[in-house]
Short mmCIF file of C-alpha atoms in Angstrom, two decimals:
data_model
loop_
_atom_site.label_atom_id
_atom_site.label_comp_id
_atom_site.label_asym_id
_atom_site.label_seq_id
_atom_site.Cartn_x
_atom_site.Cartn_y
_atom_site.Cartn_z
CA MET A 45 66.95 88.36 140.15
CA GLN A 46 69.61 85.93 137.89
CA LEU A 47 69.97 88.99 135.34
CA PHE A 48 71.24 91.04 138.47
CA PHE A 49 73.65 88.07 140.13
CA HIS A 50 75.42 87.80 136.36
CA ASN A 51 75.85 91.57 136.29
CA LEU A 52 76.83 92.08 139.25
CA GLY A 53 79.15 88.57 138.91
CA ALA A 54 80.63 90.93 135.66
CA GLY A 55 81.78 93.96 137.47
CA MET A 56 83.73 92.03 139.70
CA GLU A 57 85.70 90.55 137.33
CA PHE A 58 86.99 94.21 137.28
CA ILE A 59 88.16 94.61 140.66
CA PRO A 60 91.70 93.30 141.24
CA ARG A 61 92.74 90.91 143.00
CA LEU A 62 94.35 91.18 146.22
CA THR A 63 97.47 89.71 146.68
CA LEU A 64 100.77 89.46 149.09
CA THR A 65 102.34 92.43 147.09
CA GLY A 66 99.48 94.55 146.09
CA ILE A 67 99.66 94.14 150.17
CA ILE A 68 103.34 95.56 150.56
CA GLU A 69 103.35 98.37 147.67
CA ILE A 70 99.99 99.90 149.49
CA LEU A 71 101.99 99.75 153.21
CA ILE A 72 105.38 101.60 150.81
CA ILE A 73 103.23 104.33 149.24
CA SER A 74 101.07 105.00 152.23
CA TRP A 75 104.45 105.29 154.38
CA MET A 76 105.86 107.10 152.06
CA THR A 77 103.14 109.87 151.51
CA TYR A 78 102.67 109.76 155.23
CA ALA A 79 106.73 110.78 155.55
CA PHE A 80 106.39 112.83 152.24
CA LEU A 81 103.63 114.75 154.65
CA THR A 82 105.58 114.62 158.16
CA TRP A 83 108.43 116.16 156.29
CA VAL A 84 106.94 119.15 155.17
CA MET A 85 105.05 119.86 157.38
CA ASP A 86 108.81 120.07 159.07
CA THR A 87 109.88 122.67 157.30
CA LYS A 88 109.04 125.93 155.52
CA ALA A 89 107.79 124.00 152.75
CA TRP A 90 104.71 123.80 154.57
CA ILE A 91 103.89 127.12 154.08
CA LEU A 92 104.80 126.76 150.48
CA LEU A 93 102.98 123.96 149.88
CA ARG A 94 98.98 126.02 151.14
CA GLY A 95 100.58 128.60 148.43
CA LEU A 96 100.61 125.32 145.90
CA LEU A 97 97.07 123.91 147.00
CA LEU A 98 95.95 127.24 146.97
CA ILE A 99 97.04 127.08 142.70
CA VAL A 100 95.30 123.51 142.64
CA ALA A 101 92.30 124.76 144.55
CA PHE A 102 91.56 127.84 141.44
CA VAL A 103 92.26 125.56 138.53
CA GLY A 104 89.28 123.08 139.78
CA PHE A 105 87.14 126.48 140.17
CA CYS A 106 88.36 127.24 136.35
CA THR A 107 87.51 123.70 134.90
CA LEU A 108 84.02 124.24 137.00
CA PHE A 109 83.38 126.82 135.11
CA HIS A 110 84.78 126.19 131.95
CA LEU A 111 86.79 129.03 131.49
CA THR A 112 88.84 127.90 128.98
CA THR A 113 91.57 130.75 128.19
CA ILE A 114 93.08 130.48 132.11
CA LEU A 115 93.08 127.29 131.60
CA TRP A 116 94.83 127.32 128.11
CA LEU A 117 97.02 129.99 129.83
CA MET A 118 98.25 127.82 132.96
CA GLY A 119 98.64 124.98 130.21
CA GLN A 120 101.21 126.40 128.83
CA VAL A 121 103.45 127.70 131.98
CA ALA A 122 102.68 124.27 133.85
CA THR A 123 105.83 122.69 132.07
CA ILE A 124 108.23 125.98 133.86
CA ALA A 125 106.35 125.57 136.84
CA VAL A 126 107.76 121.79 137.30
CA THR A 127 111.72 123.71 136.52
CA ALA A 128 110.68 126.12 139.48
CA LEU A 129 109.20 123.97 142.33
CA ILE A 130 112.12 122.19 142.08
CA ILE A 131 113.83 125.61 142.56
CA ILE A 132 111.68 126.96 145.55
CA PHE A 133 112.13 123.92 147.79
CA GLN A 134 115.76 122.89 146.61
CA PRO A 135 117.05 124.25 150.10
CA GLU A 136 114.35 120.75 151.79
CA LEU A 137 114.35 118.98 149.07
CA ARG A 138 118.89 119.05 149.45
CA SER A 139 118.56 118.69 154.04
CA ALA A 140 116.16 116.00 153.01
CA LEU A 141 118.48 114.15 151.05
CA GLU A 142 121.71 114.67 153.27
CA GLN A 143 119.80 113.49 156.26
CA LEU A 144 118.68 110.29 154.83
CA GLY A 145 122.06 109.80 154.12
CA ASN A 146 123.74 110.69 156.96
CA ARG A 147 120.35 109.14 159.16
CA ASN A 148 120.11 105.05 160.97
CA PHE A 149 117.79 103.64 159.14
CA LEU A 150 115.79 101.93 161.84
CA VAL A 151 116.44 105.67 164.28
CA PHE A 152 114.81 106.56 161.25
CA LEU A 153 111.95 105.22 161.04
CA ASN A 154 111.33 105.27 164.67
CA SER A 155 110.95 108.00 164.76
CA LEU A 156 108.76 108.23 162.53
CA LEU A 157 106.65 105.50 163.42
CA GLY A 158 106.80 105.41 166.93
CA ASP A 159 105.03 108.67 169.25
CA THR A 160 106.43 111.54 168.09
CA LYS A 161 104.05 114.76 169.85
CA GLN A 162 105.99 117.07 170.46
CA GLU A 163 104.95 119.41 173.55
CA SER A 164 105.92 123.16 172.75
CA LEU A 165 103.52 124.57 175.43
CA PHE A 166 105.52 125.93 178.34
CA SER A 167 104.84 125.89 182.53
CA ALA A 168 105.09 129.47 184.40
CA HIS A 169 107.44 128.29 185.30
CA THR A 170 109.46 128.74 182.95
CA VAL A 171 107.47 132.17 181.84
CA ASN A 172 108.84 133.22 184.94
CA GLU A 173 112.37 132.32 184.05
CA LEU A 174 111.96 133.92 180.91
CA VAL A 175 110.59 137.12 182.30
CA LYS A 176 113.45 137.37 185.34
CA ALA A 177 116.49 136.89 182.25
CA SER A 178 114.97 139.63 179.55
CA PHE A 179 114.90 142.15 182.42
CA GLU A 180 117.70 141.24 184.10
CA MET A 181 119.62 141.17 180.59
CA GLY A 182 117.96 144.85 179.64
CA LYS A 183 119.19 146.34 182.91
CA VAL A 184 122.76 145.84 182.00
CA LYS A 185 121.79 146.39 177.40
CA THR A 186 122.99 142.91 177.47
CA GLY A 187 121.50 142.11 173.53
CA ALA A 188 119.56 138.43 173.83
CA LEU A 189 117.92 137.07 170.90
CA MET A 190 115.69 134.07 172.26
CA VAL A 191 113.09 132.70 170.06
CA ILE A 192 109.68 130.78 171.33
CA GLU A 193 108.67 127.56 168.64
CA GLN A 194 104.92 127.11 167.88
CA LYS A 195 103.09 125.42 165.39
CA ILE A 196 106.16 125.75 163.22
CA SER A 197 108.87 123.53 163.57
CA LEU A 198 112.24 126.00 164.03
CA ASN A 199 113.41 122.66 162.90
CA ASP A 200 115.24 124.66 160.28
CA ILE A 201 116.64 127.23 162.36
CA VAL A 202 117.65 124.33 164.79
CA ARG A 203 120.53 122.68 163.15
CA THR A 204 122.24 125.80 162.20
CA GLY A 205 122.50 126.43 165.96
CA ILE A 206 124.98 124.12 168.41
CA ASP A 207 122.82 121.93 170.05
CA ILE A 208 122.06 121.91 174.22
CA ASP A 209 119.09 120.32 175.06
CA GLY A 210 119.39 122.47 179.29
CA ILE A 211 115.74 123.42 181.02
CA VAL A 212 115.03 126.65 180.74
CA SER A 213 116.71 129.02 183.87
CA ASN A 214 117.20 132.77 184.56
CA GLN A 215 121.09 131.78 185.25
CA LEU A 216 121.60 129.83 181.89
CA LEU A 217 119.75 132.37 179.87
CA ILE A 218 122.21 135.07 181.26
CA ASN A 219 124.97 132.71 180.74
CA ILE A 220 124.91 131.71 176.76
CA PHE A 221 124.42 135.94 176.18
CA GLU A 222 127.17 137.17 178.51
CA HIS A 223 129.10 138.85 176.04
CA ASN A 224 132.77 137.19 174.76
CA THR A 225 131.62 133.88 175.01
CA PRO A 226 131.03 131.56 172.97
CA LEU A 227 127.77 131.47 172.49
CA HIS A 228 125.80 134.57 172.77
CA ASP A 229 126.11 135.53 169.21
CA GLY A 230 123.01 134.08 168.14
CA ALA A 231 120.00 133.41 168.59
CA VAL A 232 117.83 130.63 171.23
CA VAL A 233 115.02 128.06 170.18
CA ILE A 234 112.88 127.36 173.31
CA ARG A 235 110.95 124.76 172.98
CA GLY A 236 108.46 123.69 175.53
CA ASN A 237 110.45 124.61 178.34
CA THR A 238 113.58 123.23 176.53
CA ILE A 239 116.36 125.70 175.49
CA VAL A 240 116.81 123.18 172.20
CA SER A 241 119.87 125.49 170.81
CA ALA A 242 122.18 128.65 171.06
CA THR A 243 123.90 130.34 168.17
CA CYS A 244 121.03 129.58 166.12
CA TYR A 245 121.01 131.62 162.90
CA LEU A 246 117.56 134.12 162.10
CA PRO A 247 116.18 135.23 158.88
CA LEU A 248 116.32 139.12 158.75
CA SER A 249 113.61 140.77 157.51
CA GLU A 250 112.93 142.40 153.97
CA SER A 251 110.29 145.07 155.31
CA MET A 252 110.87 148.42 154.21
CA ARG A 253 108.63 149.49 157.09
CA ILE A 254 111.09 148.32 160.26
CA SER A 255 113.17 151.93 161.86
CA LYS A 256 116.42 152.73 160.96
CA ASP A 257 117.18 152.82 164.16
CA LEU A 258 116.65 148.68 165.27
CA GLY A 259 119.59 146.77 164.24
CA THR A 260 120.06 143.58 162.62
CA ARG A 261 119.76 141.60 166.07
CA HIS A 262 115.83 143.37 165.51
CA ARG A 263 115.46 143.11 162.63
CA ALA A 264 116.13 139.10 162.86
CA ALA A 265 112.73 138.79 165.43
CA ILE A 266 111.66 140.53 163.12
CA GLY A 267 111.68 138.11 160.50
CA VAL A 268 112.03 134.85 161.63
CA SER A 269 108.53 136.55 162.97
CA GLU A 270 107.82 136.72 159.31
CA ALA A 271 108.42 133.31 157.95
CA THR A 272 106.71 131.32 160.91
CA ASP A 273 104.66 131.78 163.96
CA ALA A 274 107.42 131.91 166.16
CA VAL A 275 106.89 134.58 168.52
CA THR A 276 110.62 136.18 169.75
CA ILE A 277 112.42 137.88 173.82
CA VAL A 278 114.53 140.40 171.77
CA VAL A 279 116.58 142.66 174.32
CA SER A 280 119.08 145.51 172.69
CA GLU A 281 122.43 145.67 173.19
CA GLU A 282 122.29 149.58 172.48
CA THR A 283 119.03 151.16 175.05
CA GLY A 284 118.68 147.51 177.20
CA ARG A 285 114.85 147.79 175.92
CA VAL A 286 112.46 144.55 175.51
CA SER A 287 110.80 143.97 173.00
CA VAL A 288 108.12 140.86 171.02
CA ALA A 289 108.74 140.06 167.53
CA ARG A 290 105.46 137.93 166.58
CA SER A 291 103.36 137.69 163.58
CA GLY A 292 106.25 140.31 161.32
CA GLN A 293 104.89 143.01 163.87
CA LEU A 294 107.53 144.91 167.24
CA ARG A 295 106.41 145.74 170.35
CA VAL A 296 107.80 146.87 173.39
CA MET A 297 107.53 145.57 176.77
CA GLN A 298 107.12 147.92 179.42
CA THR A 299 107.07 145.93 182.45
CA PRO A 300 108.27 142.69 183.28
CA GLU A 301 104.07 142.04 184.33
CA GLU A 302 102.86 142.80 180.50
CA LEU A 303 106.04 140.76 179.23
CA ARG A 304 104.60 137.69 181.83
CA ALA A 305 101.20 138.00 180.16
CA LEU A 306 101.98 137.93 177.09
CA LEU A 307 103.85 134.89 177.60
CA LEU A 308 101.18 133.19 179.66
CA SER A 309 98.64 133.61 177.09
CA LEU A 310 100.95 131.64 174.79
CA SER A 311 100.96 129.08 176.96
CA ASP A 312 97.01 128.49 176.52
CA ALA A 313 96.95 127.59 172.57
CA GLU A 314 96.43 124.31 171.66
CA VAL A 315 99.21 121.31 171.90
CA PRO A 316 100.93 120.34 168.43
CA THR A 317 102.02 117.15 167.80
CA LYS A 318 103.64 116.10 165.28
CA HIS A 319 101.01 112.99 164.26
CA PHE A 320 99.33 114.24 160.51
CA MET A 321 96.67 115.02 161.39
CA PHE A 322 93.66 116.80 157.50
CA ASN A 323 91.62 119.34 158.25
CA GLY A 324 90.86 121.10 154.65
CA TRP A 325 90.31 124.47 156.08
CA ASP A 326 93.31 125.10 158.37
CA PHE A 327 95.19 123.50 155.30
CA LEU A 328 93.97 125.64 153.31
CA LYS A 329 93.79 129.84 155.82
CA GLY A 330 97.15 128.55 157.68
CA LYS A 331 97.64 129.63 161.49
CA GLU A 332 94.69 132.16 162.31
CA LYS A 333 96.17 135.53 162.56
CA HIS A 334 97.19 136.78 166.80
CA GLU A 335 93.71 139.61 168.36
CA ARG A 336 95.29 141.95 167.66
CA GLU A 337 97.21 144.04 170.28
CA ASN A 338 97.04 147.33 172.28
CA THR A 339 100.65 148.51 170.85
CA GLN A 340 100.41 151.60 173.54
#
């Protein structure tokens, strides 16, 4: 028994003493880790990070089964990979540094530590307003582009536009997209029941499968649906046709009831928050694809 306590005491000597400085360092590192993950989830870097995690998992697989040739090859390109990561994340890194320099430090801390739940669901009233605005603009062939945010944040796109922060309404949407008005060019971003921003720039799809009959507005709608899980309502200025871009696919809405049913199905989704809740499986696979829809 004495030998047991002697060995236990000897082992305790290797445990570092927890001092006030150590506690402060732990808190700072924890805060920096949380801030980094929160920032990543608010940008497209979240998608890239999932890809990097898959690479790390592949390296672990190779190590477990002693695939030495593959490990040697990956070790040779490791230095190049670090430089490549800096290039890939350059827009996000620059944006983060600009925000850090322009933001008041106390407000920045409050946004990170405070309750920043972000309701992205919308009410039935908002759905009705979107449906009414879409088909009314379609009747008079007013082009429109309305991006509805889902789980993936659209803050990068919101920053390219003009802040609106107005409740979604049929009249407001029609006024925004009216011809020759200052805000008609570009897209509006809708978060929950609020029009967050207007005149936003969207990434254009580079897919060669898109019909040549579709213009820039439709290509932009498909582009943002490829890069994020957003759902975009697009009204054609040439034909007045109302379509919805989702998961890289464009579907024509034949009736207001069809569009209403689709939007109401989105309001049953889980409410995302800005609090980081790690789920390993969801992190790896990302957002599951929506059920296959009838395109007829």
